[in-house]
Backbone as numpy.savetxt, mean C-alpha at the origin, in Angstrom:
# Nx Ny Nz CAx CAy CAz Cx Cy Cz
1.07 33.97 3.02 -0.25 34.57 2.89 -1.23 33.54 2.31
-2.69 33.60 2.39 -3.65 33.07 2.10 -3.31 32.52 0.34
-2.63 33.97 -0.58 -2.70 33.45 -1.64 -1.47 32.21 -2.31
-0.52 32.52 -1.28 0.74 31.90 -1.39 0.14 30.30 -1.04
-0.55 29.54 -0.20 -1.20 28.54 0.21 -1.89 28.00 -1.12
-3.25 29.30 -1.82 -3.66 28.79 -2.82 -3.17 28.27 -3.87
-1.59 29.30 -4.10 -1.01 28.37 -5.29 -0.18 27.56 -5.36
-0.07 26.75 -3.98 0.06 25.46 -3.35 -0.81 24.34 -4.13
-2.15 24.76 -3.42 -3.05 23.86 -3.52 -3.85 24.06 -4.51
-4.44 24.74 -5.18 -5.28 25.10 -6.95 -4.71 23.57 -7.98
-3.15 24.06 -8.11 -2.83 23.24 -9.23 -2.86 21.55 -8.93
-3.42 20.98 -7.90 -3.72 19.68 -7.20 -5.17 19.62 -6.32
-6.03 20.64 -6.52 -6.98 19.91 -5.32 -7.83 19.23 -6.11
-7.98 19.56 -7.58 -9.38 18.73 -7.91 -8.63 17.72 -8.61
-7.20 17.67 -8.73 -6.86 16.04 -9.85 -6.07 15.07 -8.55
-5.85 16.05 -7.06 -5.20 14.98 -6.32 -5.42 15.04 -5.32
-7.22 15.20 -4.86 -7.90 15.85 -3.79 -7.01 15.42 -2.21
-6.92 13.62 -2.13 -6.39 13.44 -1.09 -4.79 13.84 -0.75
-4.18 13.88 -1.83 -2.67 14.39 -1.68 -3.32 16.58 -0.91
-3.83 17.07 -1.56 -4.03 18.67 -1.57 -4.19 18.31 -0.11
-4.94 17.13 0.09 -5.71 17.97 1.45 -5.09 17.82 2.37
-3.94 16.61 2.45 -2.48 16.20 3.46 -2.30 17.68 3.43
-1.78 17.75 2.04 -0.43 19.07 1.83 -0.97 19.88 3.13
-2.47 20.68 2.63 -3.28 21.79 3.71 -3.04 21.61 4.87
-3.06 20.39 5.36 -3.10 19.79 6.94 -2.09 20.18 7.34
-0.93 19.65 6.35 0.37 20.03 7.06 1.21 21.23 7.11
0.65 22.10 5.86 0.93 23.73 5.69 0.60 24.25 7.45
-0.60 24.15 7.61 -1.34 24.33 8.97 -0.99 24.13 10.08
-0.42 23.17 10.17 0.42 22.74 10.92 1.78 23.13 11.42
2.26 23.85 9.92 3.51 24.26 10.35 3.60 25.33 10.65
2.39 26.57 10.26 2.28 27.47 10.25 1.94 27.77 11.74
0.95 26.83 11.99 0.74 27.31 14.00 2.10 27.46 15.29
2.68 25.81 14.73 4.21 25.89 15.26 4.68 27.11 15.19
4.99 27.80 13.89 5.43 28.93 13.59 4.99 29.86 14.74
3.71 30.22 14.87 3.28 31.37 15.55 3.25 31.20 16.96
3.06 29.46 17.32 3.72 29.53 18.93 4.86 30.07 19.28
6.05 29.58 18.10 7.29 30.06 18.63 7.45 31.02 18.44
7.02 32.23 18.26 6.52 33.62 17.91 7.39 34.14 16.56
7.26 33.04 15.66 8.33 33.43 14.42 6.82 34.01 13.44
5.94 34.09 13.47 4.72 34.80 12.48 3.57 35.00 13.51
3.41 35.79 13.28 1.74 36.37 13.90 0.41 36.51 13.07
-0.77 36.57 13.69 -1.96 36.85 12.46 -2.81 35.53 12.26
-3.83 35.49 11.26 -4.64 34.00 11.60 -3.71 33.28 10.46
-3.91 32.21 10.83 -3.07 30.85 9.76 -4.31 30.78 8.13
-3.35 31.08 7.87 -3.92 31.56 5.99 -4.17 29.98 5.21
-3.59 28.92 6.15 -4.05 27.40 5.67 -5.24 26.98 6.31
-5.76 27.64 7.19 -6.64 27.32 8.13 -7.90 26.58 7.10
-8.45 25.31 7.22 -9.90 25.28 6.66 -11.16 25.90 6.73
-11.62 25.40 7.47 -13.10 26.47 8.18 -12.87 27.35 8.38
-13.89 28.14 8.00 -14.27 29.79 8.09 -13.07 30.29 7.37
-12.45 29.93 6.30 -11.26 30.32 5.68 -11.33 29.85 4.20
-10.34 28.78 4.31 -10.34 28.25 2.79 -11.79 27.24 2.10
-12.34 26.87 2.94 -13.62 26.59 2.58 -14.61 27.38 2.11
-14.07 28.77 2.41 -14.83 29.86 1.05 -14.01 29.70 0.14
-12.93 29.21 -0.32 -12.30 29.51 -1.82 -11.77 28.58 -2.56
-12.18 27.09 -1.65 -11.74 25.78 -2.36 -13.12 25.05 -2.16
-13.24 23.96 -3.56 -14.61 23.02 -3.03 -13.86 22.37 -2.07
-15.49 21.69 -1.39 -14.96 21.00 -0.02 -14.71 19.44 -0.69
-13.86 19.14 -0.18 -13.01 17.50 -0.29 -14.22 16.27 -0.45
-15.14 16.81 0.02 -16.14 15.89 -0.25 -16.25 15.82 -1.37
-16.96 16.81 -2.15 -17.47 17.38 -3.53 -16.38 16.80 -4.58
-15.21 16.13 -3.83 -14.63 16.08 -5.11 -14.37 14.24 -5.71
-13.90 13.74 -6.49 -14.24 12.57 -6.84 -12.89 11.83 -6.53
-12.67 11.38 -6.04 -11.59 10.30 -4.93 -10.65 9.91 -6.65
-10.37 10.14 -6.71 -9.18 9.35 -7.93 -8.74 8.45 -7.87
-8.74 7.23 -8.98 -7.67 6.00 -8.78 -6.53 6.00 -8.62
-5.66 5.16 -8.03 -4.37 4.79 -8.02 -4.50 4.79 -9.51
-3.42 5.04 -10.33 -3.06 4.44 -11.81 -2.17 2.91 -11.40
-3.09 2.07 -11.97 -2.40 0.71 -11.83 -1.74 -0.12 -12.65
-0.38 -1.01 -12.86 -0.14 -1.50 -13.47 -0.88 -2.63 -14.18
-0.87 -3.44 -15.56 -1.95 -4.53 -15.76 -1.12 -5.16 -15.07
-2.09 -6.19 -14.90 -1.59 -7.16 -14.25 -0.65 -8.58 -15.02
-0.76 -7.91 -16.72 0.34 -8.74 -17.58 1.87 -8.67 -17.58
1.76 -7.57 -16.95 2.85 -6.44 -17.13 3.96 -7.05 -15.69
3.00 -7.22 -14.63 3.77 -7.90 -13.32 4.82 -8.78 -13.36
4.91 -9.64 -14.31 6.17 -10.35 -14.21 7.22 -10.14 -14.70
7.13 -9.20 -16.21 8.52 -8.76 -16.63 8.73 -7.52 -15.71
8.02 -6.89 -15.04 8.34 -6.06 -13.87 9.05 -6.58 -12.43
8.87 -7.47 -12.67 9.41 -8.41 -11.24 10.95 -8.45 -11.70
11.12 -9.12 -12.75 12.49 -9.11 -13.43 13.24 -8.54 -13.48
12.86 -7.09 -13.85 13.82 -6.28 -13.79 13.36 -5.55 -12.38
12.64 -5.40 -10.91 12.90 -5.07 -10.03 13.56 -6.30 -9.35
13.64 -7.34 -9.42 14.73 -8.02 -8.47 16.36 -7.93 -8.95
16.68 -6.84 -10.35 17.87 -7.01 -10.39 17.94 -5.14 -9.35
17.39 -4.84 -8.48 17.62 -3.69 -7.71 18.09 -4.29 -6.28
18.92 -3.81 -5.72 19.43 -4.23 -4.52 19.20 -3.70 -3.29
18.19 -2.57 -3.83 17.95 -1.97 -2.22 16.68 -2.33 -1.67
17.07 -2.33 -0.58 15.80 -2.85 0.76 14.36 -2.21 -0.10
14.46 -0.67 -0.36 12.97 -0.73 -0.71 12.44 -1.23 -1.71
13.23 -2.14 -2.82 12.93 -2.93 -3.69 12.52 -4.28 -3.19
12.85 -4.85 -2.06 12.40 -5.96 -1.84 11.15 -5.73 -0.97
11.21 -4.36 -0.25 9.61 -4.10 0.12 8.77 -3.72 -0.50
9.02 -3.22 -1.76 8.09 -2.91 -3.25 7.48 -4.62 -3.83
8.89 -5.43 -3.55 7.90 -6.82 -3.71 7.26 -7.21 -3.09
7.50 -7.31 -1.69 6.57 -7.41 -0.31 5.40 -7.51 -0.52
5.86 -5.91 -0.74 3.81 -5.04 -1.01 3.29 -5.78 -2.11
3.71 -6.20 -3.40 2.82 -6.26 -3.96 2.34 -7.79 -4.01
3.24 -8.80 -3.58 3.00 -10.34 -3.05 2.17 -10.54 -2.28
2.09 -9.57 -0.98 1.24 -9.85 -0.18 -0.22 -9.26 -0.25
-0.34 -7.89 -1.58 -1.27 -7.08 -1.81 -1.72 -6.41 -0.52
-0.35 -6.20 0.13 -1.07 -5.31 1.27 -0.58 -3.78 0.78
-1.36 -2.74 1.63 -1.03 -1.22 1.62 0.53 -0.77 1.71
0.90 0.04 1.23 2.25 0.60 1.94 2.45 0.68 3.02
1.65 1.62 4.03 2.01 1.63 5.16 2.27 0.81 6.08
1.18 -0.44 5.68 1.22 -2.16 6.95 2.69 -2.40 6.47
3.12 -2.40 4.94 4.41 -2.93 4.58 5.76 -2.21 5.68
5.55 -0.90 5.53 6.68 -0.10 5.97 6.10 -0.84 7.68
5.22 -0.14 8.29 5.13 -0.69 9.74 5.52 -1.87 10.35
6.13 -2.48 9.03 5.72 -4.40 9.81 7.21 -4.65 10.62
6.38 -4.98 11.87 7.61 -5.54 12.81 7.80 -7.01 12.91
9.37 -7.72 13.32 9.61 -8.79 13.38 8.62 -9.42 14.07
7.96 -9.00 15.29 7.08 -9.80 16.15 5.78 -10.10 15.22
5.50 -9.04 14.25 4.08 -9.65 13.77 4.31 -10.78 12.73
5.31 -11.18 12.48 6.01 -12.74 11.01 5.90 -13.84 12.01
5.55 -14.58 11.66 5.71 -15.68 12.32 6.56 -16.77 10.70
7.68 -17.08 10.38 8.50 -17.64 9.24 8.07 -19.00 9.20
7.64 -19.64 10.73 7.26 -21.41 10.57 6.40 -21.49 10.07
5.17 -20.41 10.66 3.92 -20.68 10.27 3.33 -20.04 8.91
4.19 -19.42 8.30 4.48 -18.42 7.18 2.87 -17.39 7.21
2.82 -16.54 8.27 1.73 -16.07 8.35 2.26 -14.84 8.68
2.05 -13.43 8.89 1.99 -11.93 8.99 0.82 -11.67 9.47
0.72 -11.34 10.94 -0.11 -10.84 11.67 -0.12 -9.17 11.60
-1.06 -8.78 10.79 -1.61 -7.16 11.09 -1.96 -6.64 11.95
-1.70 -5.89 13.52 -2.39 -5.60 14.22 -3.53 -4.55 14.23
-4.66 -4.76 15.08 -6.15 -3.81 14.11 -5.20 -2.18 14.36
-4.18 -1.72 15.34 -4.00 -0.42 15.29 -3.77 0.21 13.94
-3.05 -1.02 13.37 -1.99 -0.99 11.77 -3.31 -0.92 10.48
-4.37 -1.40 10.64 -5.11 -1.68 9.63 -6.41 -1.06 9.30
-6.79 -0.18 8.30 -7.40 0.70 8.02 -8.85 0.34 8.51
-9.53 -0.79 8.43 -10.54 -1.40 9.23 -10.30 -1.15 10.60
-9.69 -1.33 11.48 -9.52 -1.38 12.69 -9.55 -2.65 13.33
-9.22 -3.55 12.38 -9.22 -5.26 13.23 -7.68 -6.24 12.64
-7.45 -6.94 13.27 -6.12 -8.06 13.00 -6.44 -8.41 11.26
-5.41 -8.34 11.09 -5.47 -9.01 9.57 -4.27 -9.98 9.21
-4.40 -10.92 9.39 -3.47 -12.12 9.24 -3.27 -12.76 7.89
-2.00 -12.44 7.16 -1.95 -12.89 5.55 -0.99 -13.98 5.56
-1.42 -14.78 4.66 -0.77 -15.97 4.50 0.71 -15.27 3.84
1.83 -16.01 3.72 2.85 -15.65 2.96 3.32 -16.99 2.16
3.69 -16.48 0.60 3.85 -17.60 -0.14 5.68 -17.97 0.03
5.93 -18.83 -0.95 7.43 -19.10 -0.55 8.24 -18.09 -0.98
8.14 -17.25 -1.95 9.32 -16.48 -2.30 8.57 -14.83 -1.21
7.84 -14.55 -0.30 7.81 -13.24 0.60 8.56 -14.39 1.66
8.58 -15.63 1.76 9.47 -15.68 3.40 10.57 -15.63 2.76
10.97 -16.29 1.83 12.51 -15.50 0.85 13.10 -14.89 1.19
11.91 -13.20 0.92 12.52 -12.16 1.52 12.59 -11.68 2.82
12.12 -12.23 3.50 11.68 -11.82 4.61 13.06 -12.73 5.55
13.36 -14.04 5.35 14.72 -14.37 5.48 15.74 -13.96 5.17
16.00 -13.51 3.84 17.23 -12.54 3.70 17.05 -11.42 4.37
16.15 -10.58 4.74 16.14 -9.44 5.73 16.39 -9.92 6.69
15.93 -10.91 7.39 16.11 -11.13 8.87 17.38 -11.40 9.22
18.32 -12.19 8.22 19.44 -12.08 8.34 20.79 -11.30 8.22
20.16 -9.76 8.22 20.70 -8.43 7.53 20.30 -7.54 8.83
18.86 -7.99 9.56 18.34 -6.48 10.26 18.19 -7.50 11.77
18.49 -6.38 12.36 18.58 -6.26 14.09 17.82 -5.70 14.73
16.83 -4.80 14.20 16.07 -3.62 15.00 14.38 -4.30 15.28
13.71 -3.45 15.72 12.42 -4.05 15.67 11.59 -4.38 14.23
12.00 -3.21 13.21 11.32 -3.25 12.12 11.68 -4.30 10.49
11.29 -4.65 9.92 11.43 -5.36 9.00 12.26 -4.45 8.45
11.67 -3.59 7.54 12.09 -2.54 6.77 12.26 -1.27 7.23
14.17 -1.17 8.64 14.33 0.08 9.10 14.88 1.04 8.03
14.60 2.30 8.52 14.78 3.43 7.95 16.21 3.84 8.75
16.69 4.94 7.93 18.17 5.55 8.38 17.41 5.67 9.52
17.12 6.37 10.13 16.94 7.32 11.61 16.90 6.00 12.54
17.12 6.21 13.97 16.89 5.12 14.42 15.96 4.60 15.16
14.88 3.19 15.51 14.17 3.18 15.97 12.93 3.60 14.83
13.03 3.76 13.22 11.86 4.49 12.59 12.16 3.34 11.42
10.56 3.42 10.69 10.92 2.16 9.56 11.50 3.25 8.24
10.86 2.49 6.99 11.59 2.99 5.63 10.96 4.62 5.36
11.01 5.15 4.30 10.44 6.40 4.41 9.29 6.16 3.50
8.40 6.62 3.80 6.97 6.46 3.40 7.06 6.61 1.53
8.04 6.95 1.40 8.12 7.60 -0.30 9.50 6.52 -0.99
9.92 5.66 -0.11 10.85 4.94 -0.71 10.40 4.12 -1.52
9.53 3.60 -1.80 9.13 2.48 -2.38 8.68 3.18 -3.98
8.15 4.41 -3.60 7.41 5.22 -4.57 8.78 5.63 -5.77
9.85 6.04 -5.20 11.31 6.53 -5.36 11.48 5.36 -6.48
11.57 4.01 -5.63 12.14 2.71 -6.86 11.42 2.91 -7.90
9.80 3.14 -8.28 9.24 3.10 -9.21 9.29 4.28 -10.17
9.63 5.44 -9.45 10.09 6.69 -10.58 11.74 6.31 -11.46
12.76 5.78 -10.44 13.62 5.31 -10.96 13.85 4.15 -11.98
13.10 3.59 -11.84 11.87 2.46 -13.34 11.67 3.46 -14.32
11.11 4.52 -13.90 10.66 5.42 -15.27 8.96 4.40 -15.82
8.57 3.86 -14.68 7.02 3.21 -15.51 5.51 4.04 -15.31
5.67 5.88 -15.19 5.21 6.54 -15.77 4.43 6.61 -14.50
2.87 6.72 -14.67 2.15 6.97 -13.07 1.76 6.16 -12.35
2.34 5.00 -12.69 2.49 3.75 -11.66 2.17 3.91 -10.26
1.42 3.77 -9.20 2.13 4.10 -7.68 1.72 2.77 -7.39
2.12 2.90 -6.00 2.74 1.47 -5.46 0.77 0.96 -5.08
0.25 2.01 -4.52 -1.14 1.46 -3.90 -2.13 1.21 -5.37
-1.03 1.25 -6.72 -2.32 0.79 -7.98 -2.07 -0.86 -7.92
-0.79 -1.48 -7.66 -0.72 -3.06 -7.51 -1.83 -3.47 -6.58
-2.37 -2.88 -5.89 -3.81 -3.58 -5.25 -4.34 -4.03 -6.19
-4.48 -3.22 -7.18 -5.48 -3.30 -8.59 -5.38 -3.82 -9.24
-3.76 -4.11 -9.46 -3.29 -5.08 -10.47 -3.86 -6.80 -10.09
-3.54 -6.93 -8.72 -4.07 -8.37 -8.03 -5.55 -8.74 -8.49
-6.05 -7.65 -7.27 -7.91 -7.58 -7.61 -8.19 -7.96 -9.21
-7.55 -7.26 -10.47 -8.00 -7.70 -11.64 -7.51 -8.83 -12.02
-6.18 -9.46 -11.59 -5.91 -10.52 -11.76 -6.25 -11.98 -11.51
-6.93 -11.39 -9.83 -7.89 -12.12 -9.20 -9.25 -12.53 -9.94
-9.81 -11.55 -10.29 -11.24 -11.39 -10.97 -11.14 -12.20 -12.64
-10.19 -11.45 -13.10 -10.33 -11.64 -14.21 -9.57 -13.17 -14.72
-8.30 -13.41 -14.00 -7.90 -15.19 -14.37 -8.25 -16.49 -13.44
-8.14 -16.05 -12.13 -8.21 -16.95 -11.64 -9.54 -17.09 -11.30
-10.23 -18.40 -10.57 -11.61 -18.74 -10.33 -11.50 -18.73 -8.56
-11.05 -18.09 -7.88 -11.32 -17.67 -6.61 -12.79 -17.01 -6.11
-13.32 -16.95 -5.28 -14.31 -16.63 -4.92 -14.15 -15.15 -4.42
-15.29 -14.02 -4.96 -15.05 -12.21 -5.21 -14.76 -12.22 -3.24
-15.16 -13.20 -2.43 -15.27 -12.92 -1.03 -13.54 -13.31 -0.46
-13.37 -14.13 -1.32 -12.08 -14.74 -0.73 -11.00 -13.31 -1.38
-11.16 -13.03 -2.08 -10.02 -11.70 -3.41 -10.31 -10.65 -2.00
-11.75 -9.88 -1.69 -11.66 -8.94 -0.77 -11.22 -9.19 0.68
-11.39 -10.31 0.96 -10.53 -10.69 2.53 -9.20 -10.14 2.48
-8.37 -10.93 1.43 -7.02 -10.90 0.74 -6.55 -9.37 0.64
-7.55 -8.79 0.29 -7.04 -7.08 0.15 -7.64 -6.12 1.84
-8.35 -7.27 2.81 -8.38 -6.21 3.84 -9.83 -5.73 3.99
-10.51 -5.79 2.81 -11.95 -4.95 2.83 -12.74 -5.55 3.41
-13.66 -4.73 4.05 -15.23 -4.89 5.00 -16.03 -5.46 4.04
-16.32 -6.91 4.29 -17.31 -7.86 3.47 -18.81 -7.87 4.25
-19.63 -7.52 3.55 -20.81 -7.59 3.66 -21.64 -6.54 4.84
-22.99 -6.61 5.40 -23.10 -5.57 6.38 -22.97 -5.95 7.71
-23.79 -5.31 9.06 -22.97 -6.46 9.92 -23.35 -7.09 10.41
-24.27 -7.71 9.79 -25.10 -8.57 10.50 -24.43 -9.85 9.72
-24.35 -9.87 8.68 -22.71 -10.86 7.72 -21.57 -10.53 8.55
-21.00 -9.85 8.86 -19.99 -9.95 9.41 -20.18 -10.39 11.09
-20.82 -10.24 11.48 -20.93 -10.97 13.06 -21.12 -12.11 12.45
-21.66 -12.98 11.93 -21.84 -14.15 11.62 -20.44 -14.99 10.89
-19.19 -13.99 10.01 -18.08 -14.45 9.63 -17.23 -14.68 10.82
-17.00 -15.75 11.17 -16.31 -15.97 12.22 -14.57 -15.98 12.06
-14.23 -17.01 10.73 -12.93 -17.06 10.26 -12.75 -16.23 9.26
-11.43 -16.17 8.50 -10.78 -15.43 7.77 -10.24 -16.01 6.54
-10.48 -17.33 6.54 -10.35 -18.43 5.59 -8.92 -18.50 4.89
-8.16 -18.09 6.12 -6.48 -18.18 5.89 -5.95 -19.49 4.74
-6.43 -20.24 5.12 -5.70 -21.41 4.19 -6.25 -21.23 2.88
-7.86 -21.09 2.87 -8.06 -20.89 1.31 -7.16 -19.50 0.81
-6.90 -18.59 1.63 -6.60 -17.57 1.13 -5.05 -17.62 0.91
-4.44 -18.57 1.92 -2.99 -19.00 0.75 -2.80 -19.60 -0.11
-3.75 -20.30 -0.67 -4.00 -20.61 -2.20 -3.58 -19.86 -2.99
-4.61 -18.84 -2.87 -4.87 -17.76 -3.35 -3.72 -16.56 -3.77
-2.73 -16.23 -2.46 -1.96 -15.53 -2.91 -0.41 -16.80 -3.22
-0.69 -17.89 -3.31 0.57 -18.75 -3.49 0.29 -18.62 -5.05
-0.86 -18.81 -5.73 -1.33 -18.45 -6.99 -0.62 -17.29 -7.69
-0.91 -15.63 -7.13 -0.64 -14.76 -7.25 1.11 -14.78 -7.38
1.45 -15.33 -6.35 2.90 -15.19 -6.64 3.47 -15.92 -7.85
3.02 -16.99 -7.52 3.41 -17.81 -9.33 3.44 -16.98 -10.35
2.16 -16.22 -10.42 1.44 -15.62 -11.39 2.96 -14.59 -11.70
3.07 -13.86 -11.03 3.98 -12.55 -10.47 5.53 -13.40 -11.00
5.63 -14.58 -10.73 7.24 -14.91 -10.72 7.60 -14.90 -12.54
8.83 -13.94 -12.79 9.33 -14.00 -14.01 9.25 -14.89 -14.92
8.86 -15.52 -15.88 9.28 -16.51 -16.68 9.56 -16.79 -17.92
9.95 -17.67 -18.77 9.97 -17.37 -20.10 8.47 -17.82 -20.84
8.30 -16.88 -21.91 6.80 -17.43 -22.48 6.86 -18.63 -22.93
5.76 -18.63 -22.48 5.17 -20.54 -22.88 5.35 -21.49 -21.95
5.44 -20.78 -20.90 5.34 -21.68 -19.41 3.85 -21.70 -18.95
3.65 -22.36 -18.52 2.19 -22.14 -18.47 2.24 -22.63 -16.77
1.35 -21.61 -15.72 1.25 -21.82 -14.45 -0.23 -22.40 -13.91
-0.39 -22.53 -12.60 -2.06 -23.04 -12.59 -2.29 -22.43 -11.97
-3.09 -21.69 -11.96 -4.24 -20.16 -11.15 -5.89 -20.56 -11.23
-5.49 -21.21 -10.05 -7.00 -21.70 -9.31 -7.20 -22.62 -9.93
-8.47 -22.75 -11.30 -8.74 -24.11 -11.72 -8.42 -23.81 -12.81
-7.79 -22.68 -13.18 -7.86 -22.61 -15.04 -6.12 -22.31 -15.24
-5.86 -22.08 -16.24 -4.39 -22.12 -16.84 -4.25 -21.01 -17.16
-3.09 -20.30 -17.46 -2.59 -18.95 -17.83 -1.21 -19.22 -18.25
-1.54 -18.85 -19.62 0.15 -19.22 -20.56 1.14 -18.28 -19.85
């Protein structure tokens, strides 16, 4: 029933608007299935318009929430104790956060888009929330991993999932970090962790940090005019990051861009 839906969605729409509004989609979803196969009759009580949009604010109205992100001090004794984990979605939890790409490009990524000589990861625009190629440099310890996988996996996908023919499960990565116990961590706040790490230690340029994460730079009359992607400066950049990221004992001191970081 209509109210059974609401107390679904009440205790999450205004602190986890975009999670509520999946959930709705997919309540809806299951509920129509339902009534094709003639297992329920009557209107779908998840329905939005002309329905729950009288009794929930609309998704607009509501204020997009951050990822909760790790600092970015915190990244290397985190590295430490996630490389003593042995499962695949631990080495795609490093993936993701080496390469500062999204979960999903991580889970999607097929052998054909790596190129290991050229140490580059081709995004195709279907894969990428912009809608265009996104090509990331890879530093030495993601072809690392990306070699020990290759020498483990047979299928099309980097990171397959049990089923066959399908990658990891969209929540595996999320899984390693509850099993951490590091509280409301999620995997899409390490964007954040980079970006501040970016901003705040190293002397990279704010244009070169948003390439690196994927985002639409400037309007488009700047962007017809950006022709390249400034791949090489931008493996600097995340060869930096990984340093930054690699475990060490204090009082090592690494070089991030032009300045130092004990």
């Amino acid at each position: 029933t209509t109210d059974d839906v609401l107390a679904v969605l009440k205790p999450i729409w205004t602190t986890k608007a975009e999670t509520a509004s999946r959930v709705r989609g997919r309540i809806e979803k299951v509920l129509d299935a339902a009534k094709a196969k003639g297992f329920r009759e009557g209107e779908n009580p998840a329905r939005w318009r002309g329905h729950l949009d009288h009794l929930l604010p609309k998704p607009s109205k509501l204020a997009r929430g951050h990822h909760p992100a790790m600092p970015y001090e915190n990244v290397p004794a985190f590295f430490a104790d996630l490389r003593k984990r042995e499962a695949t979605a631990a080495l795609a939890l490093e993936l993701c956060i080496l390469t500062a790409a999204r979960s999903g490009e991580i889970l999607g990524m097929r052998w054909t888009e790596v190129d290991l000589e050229k140490k580059v990861w081709s995004v195709p625009p279907h894969r990428m929330k912009a809608g265009r190629e996104h090509r990331v440099p890879l530093s030495a310890r993601a072809i690392t991993i990306l070699r020990q996988l290759r020498k483990l996996g047979t299928g099309d996908f980097v990171f397959p999932g049990q089923a066959r023919n399908k990658p990891l499960s969209n929540m595996a990565m999320e899984m390693v970090l509850r099993r951490m116990e590091l509280g409301d961590v999620t995997v899409h706040g390490f964007r954040s962790s980079f970006r501040d790490w970016a901003g705040n230690v190293s002397s990279f340029p704010r244009e070169l940090i948003e390439t690196a994460l994927a985002h639409v730079i400037g309007d488009k009359a700047e962007q017809a005019y950006r022709r390249g992607d400034a791949l090489e400066k931008r493996r600097k950049l995340m060869d930096a990051w990984a340093s930054y990221c690699e475990p060490r004992k204090s009082g090592n001191v690494v070089q991030i861009g032009k300045r130092k970081q004990a």
